[in-house]
Amino acid sequence: MTKEEERILNGESGWANQTCMKILTRLGDLYDAEKLIPISSAHVSGVSYKTLGDAPIEFLQALADAGAKVKVKTTLNPQSVDPEHLTKRLPKTLREKQLNILKQFERMGTTKSLTCTPYYLKSPSRESHLAWAESSAVVYANSVLGARTNREGGPSALAAAIMGKTPDQGMHRAENRQPNLLVDVETRLQSETEFGALGIHLGKMLRDRIPIIQGLGKTSKDSLKQLSAAVATTGMTNMFHFNTCSDTKGIERISVEAKDIRRTTQELSTASCKKCDLVFIGCPHCSLGEIKKIAEAVHGKKLKHGTEFWVCTSSHIKETARGYVKEIEKSGGQVLAGVCTVVSWTEKLGIETIMTNSAKTAYYAPTLSKAETMLSPMKECLIAAFQQ
Ligand code: F3S
């Protein structure tokens, strides 16, 4: 530890900094880190009141009261209500609790954009060190963007944000980013949904191993985002390699066949009827390109009676996509900023069946949202939601 870090740990710069330094040094000890390293950004989870609950709010308030301030750009995961749409439909007490959580984070200097795709606000540079807590973003940052982050918990990401540092261990070190399993995908994946199904299937098999995935064919960033979110949903893998010609001699090999993708997709579709209360696109939060695609597809169409259509994204992307947002709203859909179905209270809105192109949402919705699910590519979701 540096002299300055020791002084902070001894409480010489106040309780808030001391508490954060304690969290980081304990983590560092646990994983045998030799030092703390500077980070360029932090991303904090545990923002939605639905998933956070009451107990941690006092801790957040105590930190803010003690003057804690973030030292690096710090983004937050989605909250449980959207100020424009859901606020009017959910009980006042839930809204107030949520507002209080946001207020505490704001007092500590976090950005106002609530999203699980912080890389659309500012993409981290390759090799940069981050302390991100949203698992889908962690896998995407390590695998697609080439940045370096462990899968932080909410408190450790916040502590790292306030200290501007994180322990030098795990995914921050080159030797821990090497592949140790080769995955042959023996079928041509046809849609973003199949990339998600691959992730759900692989997550269960990989545990925390780092695979090289071969046979993905042509990939788009949006389908890699689905793969990243899904693989992190069912496993502890923080990174995958793809489209690489690394030396794979001696590495254990497994294969994934069309029947694995089919079975996983079927397991993620639990709904017994064809009617859905909500069609949802935006897990992880939509890119500008996805919103453009939706706007073009729904142009001149009308939403079916009895179905809601939600597109979820960050306020930053929503603002940038203003023209597309208007188009989606004209057709009867809603573009929600800073929220998503899983961390919101869809069950309190009477939503019992959710159709989505996201394997992650389809995996969580039966338990976290008490909803039946239909997993289908965006194209089919739009056909189901709008009159043709
Ligand atoms: Fe994001 Fe919610 Fe999915 S936080 S990754 S849209 S479950």
CSV table of C-alpha atoms in Angstrom, one decimal, residues 51-318:
chain,number,residue,atom,x,y,z
A,51,THR,CA,-33.7,-5.4,-6.1
A,52,LEU,CA,-31.9,-3.3,-3.4
A,53,GLY,CA,-34.6,-3.3,-0.7
A,54,ASP,CA,-34.5,-1.0,2.4
A,55,ALA,CA,-31.4,-2.1,4.3
A,56,PRO,CA,-28.6,-0.7,2.0
A,57,ILE,CA,-30.3,2.7,1.7
A,58,GLU,CA,-29.0,3.7,5.2
A,59,PHE,CA,-25.5,2.8,4.2
A,60,LEU,CA,-25.7,4.9,1.0
A,61,GLN,CA,-27.1,7.8,3.0
A,62,ALA,CA,-24.3,7.5,5.6
A,63,LEU,CA,-21.7,7.6,2.9
A,64,ALA,CA,-23.3,10.7,1.3
A,65,ASP,CA,-23.7,12.4,4.7
A,66,ALA,CA,-20.0,11.8,5.4
A,67,GLY,CA,-19.1,13.6,2.2
A,68,ALA,CA,-18.2,10.6,0.0
A,69,LYS,CA,-17.5,11.7,-3.6
A,70,VAL,CA,-16.7,9.6,-6.6
A,71,LYS,CA,-13.2,10.3,-8.1
A,72,VAL,CA,-13.9,8.8,-11.6
A,73,LYS,CA,-16.8,8.8,-14.0
A,74,THR,CA,-19.4,6.6,-12.4
A,75,THR,CA,-22.6,5.4,-14.1
A,76,LEU,CA,-25.5,3.6,-12.4
A,77,ASN,CA,-27.6,0.6,-13.4
A,78,PRO,CA,-31.3,1.0,-14.2
A,79,GLN,CA,-33.8,2.0,-11.5
A,80,SER,CA,-37.3,0.6,-10.9
A,81,VAL,CA,-39.4,3.4,-12.4
A,82,ASP,CA,-39.3,5.5,-15.5
A,83,PRO,CA,-40.0,9.2,-14.7
A,84,GLU,CA,-42.1,9.6,-17.9
A,85,HIS,CA,-44.2,6.4,-18.1
A,86,LEU,CA,-44.1,4.1,-15.0
A,87,THR,CA,-44.1,6.9,-12.4
A,88,LYS,CA,-47.8,7.5,-13.0
A,89,ARG,CA,-48.7,3.9,-12.8
A,90,LEU,CA,-46.9,2.7,-9.6
A,91,PRO,CA,-47.6,3.4,-5.9
A,92,LYS,CA,-46.2,6.7,-4.5
A,93,THR,CA,-44.3,5.0,-1.7
A,94,LEU,CA,-42.2,2.9,-4.2
A,95,ARG,CA,-41.4,6.1,-6.2
A,96,GLU,CA,-40.4,7.9,-3.1
A,97,LYS,CA,-38.0,5.2,-2.0
A,98,GLN,CA,-36.5,5.0,-5.4
A,99,LEU,CA,-36.0,8.8,-5.6
A,100,ASN,CA,-34.3,8.7,-2.2
A,101,ILE,CA,-31.8,6.1,-3.5
A,102,LEU,CA,-31.1,8.2,-6.6
A,103,LYS,CA,-30.6,11.3,-4.4
A,104,GLN,CA,-27.9,9.6,-2.3
A,105,PHE,CA,-26.0,8.5,-5.4
A,106,GLU,CA,-26.4,12.0,-6.9
A,107,ARG,CA,-24.9,13.5,-3.7
A,108,MET,CA,-21.9,11.4,-4.3
A,109,GLY,CA,-21.4,12.7,-7.8
A,110,THR,CA,-22.5,9.8,-10.0
A,111,THR,CA,-23.9,10.5,-13.5
A,112,LYS,CA,-27.6,10.8,-14.1
A,113,SER,CA,-27.7,8.2,-16.9
A,114,LEU,CA,-29.1,5.0,-15.5
A,115,THR,CA,-28.2,2.1,-17.8
A,116,CYS,CA,-26.8,-1.4,-18.1
A,117,THR,CA,-25.0,-0.4,-21.3
A,118,PRO,CA,-22.7,2.4,-20.0
A,119,TYR,CA,-20.3,1.7,-23.0
A,120,TYR,CA,-22.8,3.5,-25.3
A,121,LEU,CA,-22.3,6.7,-23.2
A,122,LYS,CA,-18.5,6.5,-23.6
A,123,SER,CA,-16.7,3.4,-24.7
A,124,PRO,CA,-13.8,2.5,-22.5
A,125,SER,CA,-10.5,2.2,-24.3
A,126,ARG,CA,-8.8,-1.1,-24.8
A,127,GLU,CA,-6.7,-2.3,-21.8
A,128,SER,CA,-8.2,0.3,-19.6
A,129,HIS,CA,-9.0,-0.8,-16.0
A,130,LEU,CA,-12.6,-0.4,-14.8
A,131,ALA,CA,-14.7,-1.4,-11.8
A,132,TRP,CA,-18.0,-2.4,-13.3
A,133,ALA,CA,-20.8,-4.3,-11.5
A,134,GLU,CA,-23.4,-5.1,-14.1
A,135,SER,CA,-22.5,-8.6,-15.3
A,136,SER,CA,-23.7,-8.2,-18.9
A,137,ALA,CA,-21.6,-5.1,-19.3
A,138,VAL,CA,-18.6,-6.7,-17.6
A,139,VAL,CA,-18.5,-9.6,-20.1
A,140,TYR,CA,-19.1,-7.2,-23.0
A,141,ALA,CA,-16.3,-4.8,-21.8
A,142,ASN,CA,-13.8,-7.7,-21.4
A,143,SER,CA,-14.7,-9.7,-24.5
A,144,VAL,CA,-15.8,-7.1,-27.1
A,145,LEU,CA,-14.2,-3.8,-26.0
A,146,GLY,CA,-10.9,-5.3,-24.7
A,147,ALA,CA,-11.2,-3.3,-21.4
A,148,ARG,CA,-10.4,-5.0,-18.1
A,149,THR,CA,-12.9,-5.4,-15.3
A,150,ASN,CA,-13.9,-7.9,-12.7
A,151,ARG,CA,-17.5,-8.6,-11.9
A,152,GLU,CA,-17.9,-6.2,-9.0
A,153,GLY,CA,-20.7,-6.2,-6.5
A,154,GLY,CA,-22.6,-2.9,-5.9
A,155,PRO,CA,-20.6,-2.0,-2.8
A,156,SER,CA,-17.2,-2.8,-4.2
A,157,ALA,CA,-17.9,-0.8,-7.4
A,158,LEU,CA,-19.0,2.2,-5.3
A,159,ALA,CA,-15.9,1.9,-3.1
A,160,ALA,CA,-13.7,1.7,-6.2
A,161,ALA,CA,-15.5,4.8,-7.6
A,162,ILE,CA,-14.9,6.8,-4.4
A,163,MET,CA,-11.2,5.7,-4.2
A,164,GLY,CA,-10.6,5.8,-8.0
A,165,LYS,CA,-8.9,2.5,-7.6
A,166,THR,CA,-9.4,-1.3,-7.5
A,167,PRO,CA,-7.3,-4.3,-6.4
A,168,ASP,CA,-5.0,-5.6,-9.1
A,169,GLN,CA,-6.4,-9.1,-9.4
A,170,GLY,CA,-8.6,-11.3,-11.6
A,171,MET,CA,-9.4,-9.9,-15.0
A,172,HIS,CA,-7.1,-6.9,-14.5
A,173,ARG,CA,-4.1,-9.3,-15.0
A,174,ALA,CA,-3.2,-10.6,-18.4
A,175,GLU,CA,-2.4,-14.1,-17.2
A,176,ASN,CA,-6.0,-14.5,-15.9
A,177,ARG,CA,-7.5,-13.6,-19.3
A,178,GLN,CA,-6.2,-16.6,-21.2
A,179,PRO,CA,-8.7,-19.1,-22.6
A,180,ASN,CA,-8.9,-22.5,-21.0
A,181,LEU,CA,-11.7,-24.1,-23.0
A,182,LEU,CA,-12.5,-24.3,-26.7
A,183,VAL,CA,-16.2,-24.2,-27.7
A,184,ASP,CA,-17.1,-25.3,-31.3
A,185,VAL,CA,-20.5,-23.9,-32.3
A,186,GLU,CA,-21.6,-26.4,-34.9
A,187,THR,CA,-24.7,-24.6,-36.1
A,188,ARG,CA,-25.1,-21.2,-37.8
A,189,LEU,CA,-26.8,-18.9,-35.3
A,190,GLN,CA,-29.7,-17.1,-37.1
A,191,SER,CA,-30.7,-14.3,-34.8
A,192,GLU,CA,-29.7,-12.3,-31.7
A,193,THR,CA,-32.0,-14.6,-29.7
A,194,GLU,CA,-30.0,-17.6,-30.7
A,195,PHE,CA,-26.8,-15.8,-29.5
A,196,GLY,CA,-28.6,-15.3,-26.2
A,197,ALA,CA,-29.7,-19.0,-26.1
A,198,LEU,CA,-26.0,-20.0,-26.7
A,199,GLY,CA,-25.0,-17.8,-23.8
A,200,ILE,CA,-27.6,-19.3,-21.4
A,201,HIS,CA,-26.5,-22.8,-22.4
A,202,LEU,CA,-22.8,-22.0,-22.2
A,203,GLY,CA,-23.0,-20.2,-18.9
A,204,LYS,CA,-24.3,-23.3,-17.2
A,205,MET,CA,-21.4,-25.4,-18.5
A,206,LEU,CA,-18.5,-22.9,-18.2
A,207,ARG,CA,-18.8,-21.9,-14.6
A,208,ASP,CA,-15.9,-19.4,-14.4
A,209,ARG,CA,-13.8,-20.8,-17.3
A,210,ILE,CA,-12.8,-18.5,-20.2
A,211,PRO,CA,-13.7,-20.0,-23.6
A,212,ILE,CA,-12.6,-19.4,-27.1
A,213,ILE,CA,-15.9,-19.6,-29.0
A,214,GLN,CA,-15.4,-20.8,-32.6
A,215,GLY,CA,-18.0,-21.0,-35.3
A,216,LEU,CA,-20.0,-17.8,-34.5
A,217,GLY,CA,-19.9,-16.8,-38.1
A,218,LYS,CA,-20.8,-13.1,-38.8
A,219,THR,CA,-21.3,-11.3,-35.5
A,220,SER,CA,-22.8,-8.0,-34.8
A,221,LYS,CA,-22.2,-5.9,-31.7
A,222,ASP,CA,-25.9,-6.3,-30.8
A,223,SER,CA,-25.8,-10.1,-31.0
A,224,LEU,CA,-22.5,-10.2,-29.0
A,225,LYS,CA,-24.3,-8.0,-26.4
A,226,GLN,CA,-27.0,-10.7,-26.1
A,227,LEU,CA,-24.4,-13.4,-25.8
A,228,SER,CA,-22.5,-11.4,-23.1
A,229,ALA,CA,-25.7,-10.8,-21.1
A,230,ALA,CA,-26.8,-14.4,-21.3
A,231,VAL,CA,-23.5,-16.1,-20.5
A,232,ALA,CA,-23.3,-14.0,-17.3
A,233,THR,CA,-26.8,-14.9,-16.4
A,234,THR,CA,-26.2,-18.6,-15.8
A,235,GLY,CA,-22.5,-18.6,-15.0
A,236,MET,CA,-19.6,-16.7,-13.5
A,237,THR,CA,-17.6,-16.4,-16.7
A,238,ASN,CA,-16.4,-12.8,-17.1
A,239,MET,CA,-15.0,-13.1,-20.6
A,240,PHE,CA,-15.0,-15.0,-23.8
A,241,HIS,CA,-12.7,-14.9,-26.9
A,242,PHE,CA,-14.1,-15.1,-30.4
A,243,ASN,CA,-13.0,-14.9,-34.0
A,244,THR,CA,-9.4,-15.4,-32.9
A,245,CYS,CA,-6.7,-17.7,-34.1
A,246,SER,CA,-5.0,-18.3,-30.7
A,247,ASP,CA,-3.1,-21.5,-30.2
A,248,THR,CA,-5.7,-24.0,-28.9
A,249,LYS,CA,-3.5,-27.1,-28.7
A,250,GLY,CA,-4.1,-29.1,-25.5
A,251,ILE,CA,-7.2,-27.1,-24.5
A,252,GLU,CA,-10.3,-29.0,-23.5
A,253,ARG,CA,-12.9,-28.9,-26.2
A,254,ILE,CA,-16.7,-29.0,-26.2
A,255,SER,CA,-19.3,-28.5,-28.9
A,256,VAL,CA,-22.7,-26.9,-29.1
A,257,GLU,CA,-25.2,-28.2,-31.6
A,258,ALA,CA,-28.4,-26.9,-33.1
A,259,LYS,CA,-30.4,-29.1,-30.7
A,260,ASP,CA,-28.8,-27.3,-27.7
A,261,ILE,CA,-29.9,-23.9,-29.0
A,262,ARG,CA,-33.4,-25.2,-29.8
A,263,ARG,CA,-33.9,-26.8,-26.4
A,264,THR,CA,-32.6,-23.7,-24.6
A,265,THR,CA,-34.9,-21.4,-26.6
A,266,GLN,CA,-37.9,-23.7,-25.8
A,267,GLU,CA,-37.0,-23.8,-22.1
A,268,LEU,CA,-36.9,-20.0,-22.0
A,269,SER,CA,-40.4,-19.8,-23.6
A,270,THR,CA,-42.7,-20.8,-20.7
A,271,ALA,CA,-46.0,-19.1,-21.9
A,272,SER,CA,-48.8,-21.5,-22.6
A,273,CYS,CA,-50.8,-19.1,-24.8
A,274,LYS,CA,-49.9,-16.9,-27.8
A,275,LYS,CA,-51.2,-13.6,-26.3
A,276,CYS,CA,-48.7,-11.4,-24.6
A,277,ASP,CA,-49.4,-8.5,-22.3
A,278,LEU,CA,-46.0,-6.9,-23.0
A,279,VAL,CA,-43.6,-7.0,-25.9
A,280,PHE,CA,-40.2,-5.8,-24.6
A,281,ILE,CA,-37.0,-5.0,-26.4
A,282,GLY,CA,-34.0,-3.5,-24.5
A,283,CYS,CA,-32.3,-6.1,-22.3
A,284,PRO,CA,-29.5,-5.1,-22.2
A,285,HIS,CA,-30.5,-1.5,-23.0
A,286,CYS,CA,-30.9,-0.7,-26.7
A,287,SER,CA,-28.2,0.8,-28.8
A,288,LEU,CA,-29.0,3.7,-31.2
A,289,GLY,CA,-28.9,1.2,-34.1
A,290,GLU,CA,-31.5,-1.0,-32.5
A,291,ILE,CA,-33.9,1.9,-31.8
A,292,LYS,CA,-33.5,3.0,-35.5
A,293,LYS,CA,-34.3,-0.6,-36.6
A,294,ILE,CA,-37.4,-0.7,-34.5
A,295,ALA,CA,-38.6,2.8,-35.6
A,296,GLU,CA,-38.2,1.8,-39.3
A,297,ALA,CA,-40.1,-1.4,-38.7
A,298,VAL,CA,-43.1,0.1,-36.9
A,299,HIS,CA,-43.4,3.1,-39.2
A,300,GLY,CA,-47.1,3.5,-40.2
A,301,LYS,CA,-48.2,0.6,-38.0
A,302,LYS,CA,-50.5,0.5,-35.0
A,303,LEU,CA,-50.0,-1.4,-31.7
A,304,LYS,CA,-52.4,-4.2,-31.2
A,305,HIS,CA,-55.2,-3.6,-28.6
A,306,GLY,CA,-54.4,-5.1,-25.2
A,307,THR,CA,-50.6,-5.3,-25.8
A,308,GLU,CA,-48.0,-2.9,-24.5
A,309,PHE,CA,-44.7,-2.4,-26.4
A,310,TRP,CA,-41.7,-1.2,-24.4
A,311,VAL,CA,-38.3,-0.2,-25.7
A,312,CYS,CA,-35.8,0.3,-22.8
A,313,THR,CA,-32.6,2.4,-23.1
A,314,SER,CA,-30.6,5.1,-21.3
A,315,SER,CA,-31.7,8.7,-21.2
A,316,HIS,CA,-28.6,9.5,-23.3
A,317,ILE,CA,-29.6,7.2,-26.1
A,318,LYS,CA,-33.2,8.2,-25.9
